[in-house]
Amino acid sequence: QVQLAESGGGLVQAGGSLRLSCAASGRTFGSYAMGWFRQAPGKERELVAGISSGGRTYYADSVKGRFTISRDNAKNTVSLQMNSLKPEDTAVYYCAASWVASVTTIPTGYDYWGQGTQVTVSS
């Protein structure tokens, strides 16, 4: 069983930055692919960034060049640095872990989820 806890959300003006962190329990954190999803009201949950157990990264086109995902297996954490934020980035952001070592964009491919953290970008 893996428990995930996100932190770092909040309210920021357009053009600003936020850093989300996800702390994971469990001794096999390094074996999981990790993803950051987001879900805005009335929209489907989408993967914005993922990182495989080997460190390979994936980014949605909408965040490429602005967001950076990283992981620290020694500390059981995965982070999402978000720069140049836009109002359309407003959503609840979720951290997720997958038993599959590679990144998948499909939410059902993830086995564990955090409770989510709200990110609001004002114009």
PDB file of C-alpha atoms in Angstrom:
ATOM      1  CA  GLN A   1       0.000   0.000   0.000  1.00  0.00           C
ATOM      2  CA  VAL A   2       1.263   3.444  -0.912  1.00  0.00           C
ATOM      3  CA  GLN A   3      -0.031   6.677   0.530  1.00  0.00           C
ATOM      4  CA  LEU A   4       0.506   9.947  -1.302  1.00  0.00           C
ATOM      5  CA  ALA A   5       0.192  13.441   0.103  1.00  0.00           C
ATOM      6  CA  GLU A   6       0.412  16.574  -2.034  1.00  0.00           C
ATOM      7  CA  SER A   7       1.378  20.027  -0.866  1.00  0.00           C
ATOM      8  CA  GLY A   8       2.232  23.376  -2.376  1.00  0.00           C
ATOM      9  CA  GLY A   9      -0.953  24.457  -4.081  1.00  0.00           C
ATOM     10  CA  GLY A  10      -2.395  27.925  -3.753  1.00  0.00           C
ATOM     11  CA  LEU A  11      -3.395  31.146  -5.477  1.00  0.00           C
ATOM     12  CA  VAL A  12      -0.956  32.853  -7.827  1.00  0.00           C
ATOM     13  CA  GLN A  13      -1.153  35.546 -10.460  1.00  0.00           C
ATOM     14  CA  ALA A  14      -0.680  34.734 -14.112  1.00  0.00           C
ATOM     15  CA  GLY A  15       3.004  34.521 -14.942  1.00  0.00           C
ATOM     16  CA  GLY A  16       3.891  33.371 -11.466  1.00  0.00           C
ATOM     17  CA  SER A  17       5.299  30.087 -10.201  1.00  0.00           C
ATOM     18  CA  LEU A  18       4.341  27.331  -7.803  1.00  0.00           C
ATOM     19  CA  ARG A  19       6.059  24.144  -6.741  1.00  0.00           C
ATOM     20  CA  LEU A  20       3.976  21.098  -5.879  1.00  0.00           C
ATOM     21  CA  SER A  21       5.398  18.279  -3.825  1.00  0.00           C
ATOM     22  CA  CYS A  22       4.159  14.770  -3.239  1.00  0.00           C
ATOM     23  CA  ALA A  23       5.402  12.672  -0.341  1.00  0.00           C
ATOM     24  CA  ALA A  24       4.988   8.917  -0.645  1.00  0.00           C
ATOM     25  CA  SER A  25       5.024   6.178   1.929  1.00  0.00           C
ATOM     26  CA  GLY A  26       6.436   2.742   1.232  1.00  0.00           C
ATOM     27  CA  ARG A  27       9.818   1.209   0.608  1.00  0.00           C
ATOM     28  CA  THR A  28       9.426   0.601  -3.117  1.00  0.00           C
ATOM     29  CA  PHE A  29       8.839   4.167  -4.241  1.00  0.00           C
ATOM     30  CA  GLY A  30      11.682   3.979  -6.750  1.00  0.00           C
ATOM     31  CA  SER A  31       9.898   1.194  -8.636  1.00  0.00           C
ATOM     32  CA  TYR A  32       6.830   3.266  -9.451  1.00  0.00           C
ATOM     33  CA  ALA A  33       6.143   5.564 -12.325  1.00  0.00           C
ATOM     34  CA  MET A  34       4.767   8.816 -10.934  1.00  0.00           C
ATOM     35  CA  GLY A  35       2.391  11.261 -12.504  1.00  0.00           C
ATOM     36  CA  TRP A  36       0.883  14.656 -11.862  1.00  0.00           C
ATOM     37  CA  PHE A  37      -2.678  14.911 -13.106  1.00  0.00           C
ATOM     38  CA  ARG A  38      -5.054  17.829 -13.001  1.00  0.00           C
ATOM     39  CA  GLN A  39      -8.785  18.177 -13.221  1.00  0.00           C
ATOM     40  CA  ALA A  40     -10.661  21.406 -13.811  1.00  0.00           C
ATOM     41  CA  PRO A  41     -14.420  21.717 -13.206  1.00  0.00           C
ATOM     42  CA  GLY A  42     -16.360  20.033 -15.971  1.00  0.00           C
ATOM     43  CA  LYS A  43     -13.248  18.560 -17.560  1.00  0.00           C
ATOM     44  CA  GLU A  44     -11.648  15.151 -17.579  1.00  0.00           C
ATOM     45  CA  ARG A  45      -8.626  14.377 -15.470  1.00  0.00           C
ATOM     46  CA  GLU A  46      -5.499  14.749 -17.577  1.00  0.00           C
ATOM     47  CA  LEU A  47      -1.849  13.876 -17.128  1.00  0.00           C
ATOM     48  CA  VAL A  48       0.291  16.987 -17.210  1.00  0.00           C
ATOM     49  CA  ALA A  49       3.645  15.407 -16.352  1.00  0.00           C
ATOM     50  CA  GLY A  50       4.998  11.971 -15.573  1.00  0.00           C
ATOM     51  CA  ILE A  51       8.301  10.377 -14.680  1.00  0.00           C
ATOM     52  CA  SER A  52       9.197   6.728 -15.032  1.00  0.00           C
ATOM     53  CA  SER A  53      11.080   4.691 -12.481  1.00  0.00           C
ATOM     54  CA  GLY A  54      14.156   5.220 -14.637  1.00  0.00           C
ATOM     55  CA  GLY A  55      13.724   8.989 -14.761  1.00  0.00           C
ATOM     56  CA  ARG A  56      12.248   9.362 -18.235  1.00  0.00           C
ATOM     57  CA  THR A  57       9.830  12.269 -18.320  1.00  0.00           C
ATOM     58  CA  TYR A  58       6.617  13.046 -20.168  1.00  0.00           C
ATOM     59  CA  TYR A  59       4.856  16.392 -20.517  1.00  0.00           C
ATOM     60  CA  ALA A  60       1.540  17.354 -21.988  1.00  0.00           C
ATOM     61  CA  ASP A  61       1.903  19.765 -24.874  1.00  0.00           C
ATOM     62  CA  SER A  62       0.087  22.450 -22.912  1.00  0.00           C
ATOM     63  CA  VAL A  63       2.803  22.573 -20.230  1.00  0.00           C
ATOM     64  CA  LYS A  64       5.988  21.805 -22.150  1.00  0.00           C
ATOM     65  CA  GLY A  65       8.664  24.362 -21.419  1.00  0.00           C
ATOM     66  CA  ARG A  66       6.813  25.643 -18.354  1.00  0.00           C
ATOM     67  CA  PHE A  67       6.521  22.663 -15.992  1.00  0.00           C
ATOM     68  CA  THR A  68       9.285  20.384 -14.744  1.00  0.00           C
ATOM     69  CA  ILE A  69       8.765  17.084 -12.949  1.00  0.00           C
ATOM     70  CA  SER A  70      11.451  15.534 -10.783  1.00  0.00           C
ATOM     71  CA  ARG A  71      11.773  12.758  -8.247  1.00  0.00           C
ATOM     72  CA  ASP A  72      13.996  12.049  -5.280  1.00  0.00           C
ATOM     73  CA  ASN A  73      13.885   8.336  -4.543  1.00  0.00           C
ATOM     74  CA  ALA A  74      15.956   8.735  -1.395  1.00  0.00           C
ATOM     75  CA  LYS A  75      13.297  11.044   0.052  1.00  0.00           C
ATOM     76  CA  ASN A  76      10.266   9.341  -1.545  1.00  0.00           C
ATOM     77  CA  THR A  77       9.153  12.560  -3.143  1.00  0.00           C
ATOM     78  CA  VAL A  78       8.096  13.768  -6.559  1.00  0.00           C
ATOM     79  CA  SER A  79       7.811  17.445  -7.388  1.00  0.00           C
ATOM     80  CA  LEU A  80       6.274  19.592 -10.078  1.00  0.00           C
ATOM     81  CA  GLN A  81       7.802  23.014 -10.682  1.00  0.00           C
ATOM     82  CA  MET A  82       5.280  25.182 -12.489  1.00  0.00           C
ATOM     83  CA  ASN A  83       6.458  28.403 -14.093  1.00  0.00           C
ATOM     84  CA  SER A  84       4.753  30.981 -16.305  1.00  0.00           C
ATOM     85  CA  LEU A  85       1.400  29.900 -14.976  1.00  0.00           C
ATOM     86  CA  LYS A  86      -1.730  30.711 -16.932  1.00  0.00           C
ATOM     87  CA  PRO A  87      -5.382  30.968 -15.833  1.00  0.00           C
ATOM     88  CA  GLU A  88      -6.072  27.786 -17.800  1.00  0.00           C
ATOM     89  CA  ASP A  89      -3.722  25.929 -15.452  1.00  0.00           C
ATOM     90  CA  THR A  90      -6.306  26.367 -12.700  1.00  0.00           C
ATOM     91  CA  ALA A  91      -7.352  22.931 -11.456  1.00  0.00           C
ATOM     92  CA  VAL A  92      -7.034  20.421  -8.675  1.00  0.00           C
ATOM     93  CA  TYR A  93      -3.673  18.715  -9.076  1.00  0.00           C
ATOM     94  CA  TYR A  94      -3.232  15.078  -8.094  1.00  0.00           C
ATOM     95  CA  CYS A  95      -0.152  12.986  -7.539  1.00  0.00           C
ATOM     96  CA  ALA A  96      -0.432   9.371  -8.672  1.00  0.00           C
ATOM     97  CA  ALA A  97       1.714   6.243  -8.585  1.00  0.00           C
ATOM     98  CA  SER A  98       1.711   3.339 -10.995  1.00  0.00           C
ATOM     99  CA  TRP A  99       3.070  -0.160 -10.548  1.00  0.00           C
ATOM    100  CA  VAL A 100       4.031  -0.021 -14.210  1.00  0.00           C
ATOM    101  CA  ALA A 101       7.531   1.401 -14.443  1.00  0.00           C
ATOM    102  CA  SER A 102       6.834   3.499 -17.533  1.00  0.00           C
ATOM    103  CA  VAL A 103       4.552   6.529 -17.718  1.00  0.00           C
ATOM    104  CA  THR A 104       1.014   6.089 -18.964  1.00  0.00           C
ATOM    105  CA  THR A 105      -1.337   8.966 -19.715  1.00  0.00           C
ATOM    106  CA  ILE A 106      -4.444   7.020 -18.709  1.00  0.00           C
ATOM    107  CA  PRO A 107      -5.739   7.659 -15.161  1.00  0.00           C
ATOM    108  CA  THR A 108      -6.830   4.042 -14.755  1.00  0.00           C
ATOM    109  CA  GLY A 109      -3.201   3.044 -15.219  1.00  0.00           C
ATOM    110  CA  TYR A 110      -2.366   4.447 -11.790  1.00  0.00           C
ATOM    111  CA  ASP A 111      -2.838   2.469  -8.615  1.00  0.00           C
ATOM    112  CA  TYR A 112      -2.554   5.097  -5.902  1.00  0.00           C
ATOM    113  CA  TRP A 113      -3.718   8.694  -5.684  1.00  0.00           C
ATOM    114  CA  GLY A 114      -3.248  11.618  -3.383  1.00  0.00           C
ATOM    115  CA  GLN A 115      -6.123  13.756  -2.151  1.00  0.00           C
ATOM    116  CA  GLY A 116      -5.339  16.616  -4.507  1.00  0.00           C
ATOM    117  CA  THR A 117      -4.262  20.203  -4.067  1.00  0.00           C
ATOM    118  CA  GLN A 118      -5.949  23.262  -5.556  1.00  0.00           C
ATOM    119  CA  VAL A 119      -4.015  25.532  -7.894  1.00  0.00           C
ATOM    120  CA  THR A 120      -5.704  28.782  -8.862  1.00  0.00           C
ATOM    121  CA  VAL A 121      -4.152  31.201 -11.333  1.00  0.00           C
ATOM    122  CA  SER A 122      -5.715  34.630 -11.510  1.00  0.00           C
ATOM    123  CA  SER A 123      -5.580  36.810 -14.596  1.00  0.00           C
TER     124      SER A 123
END
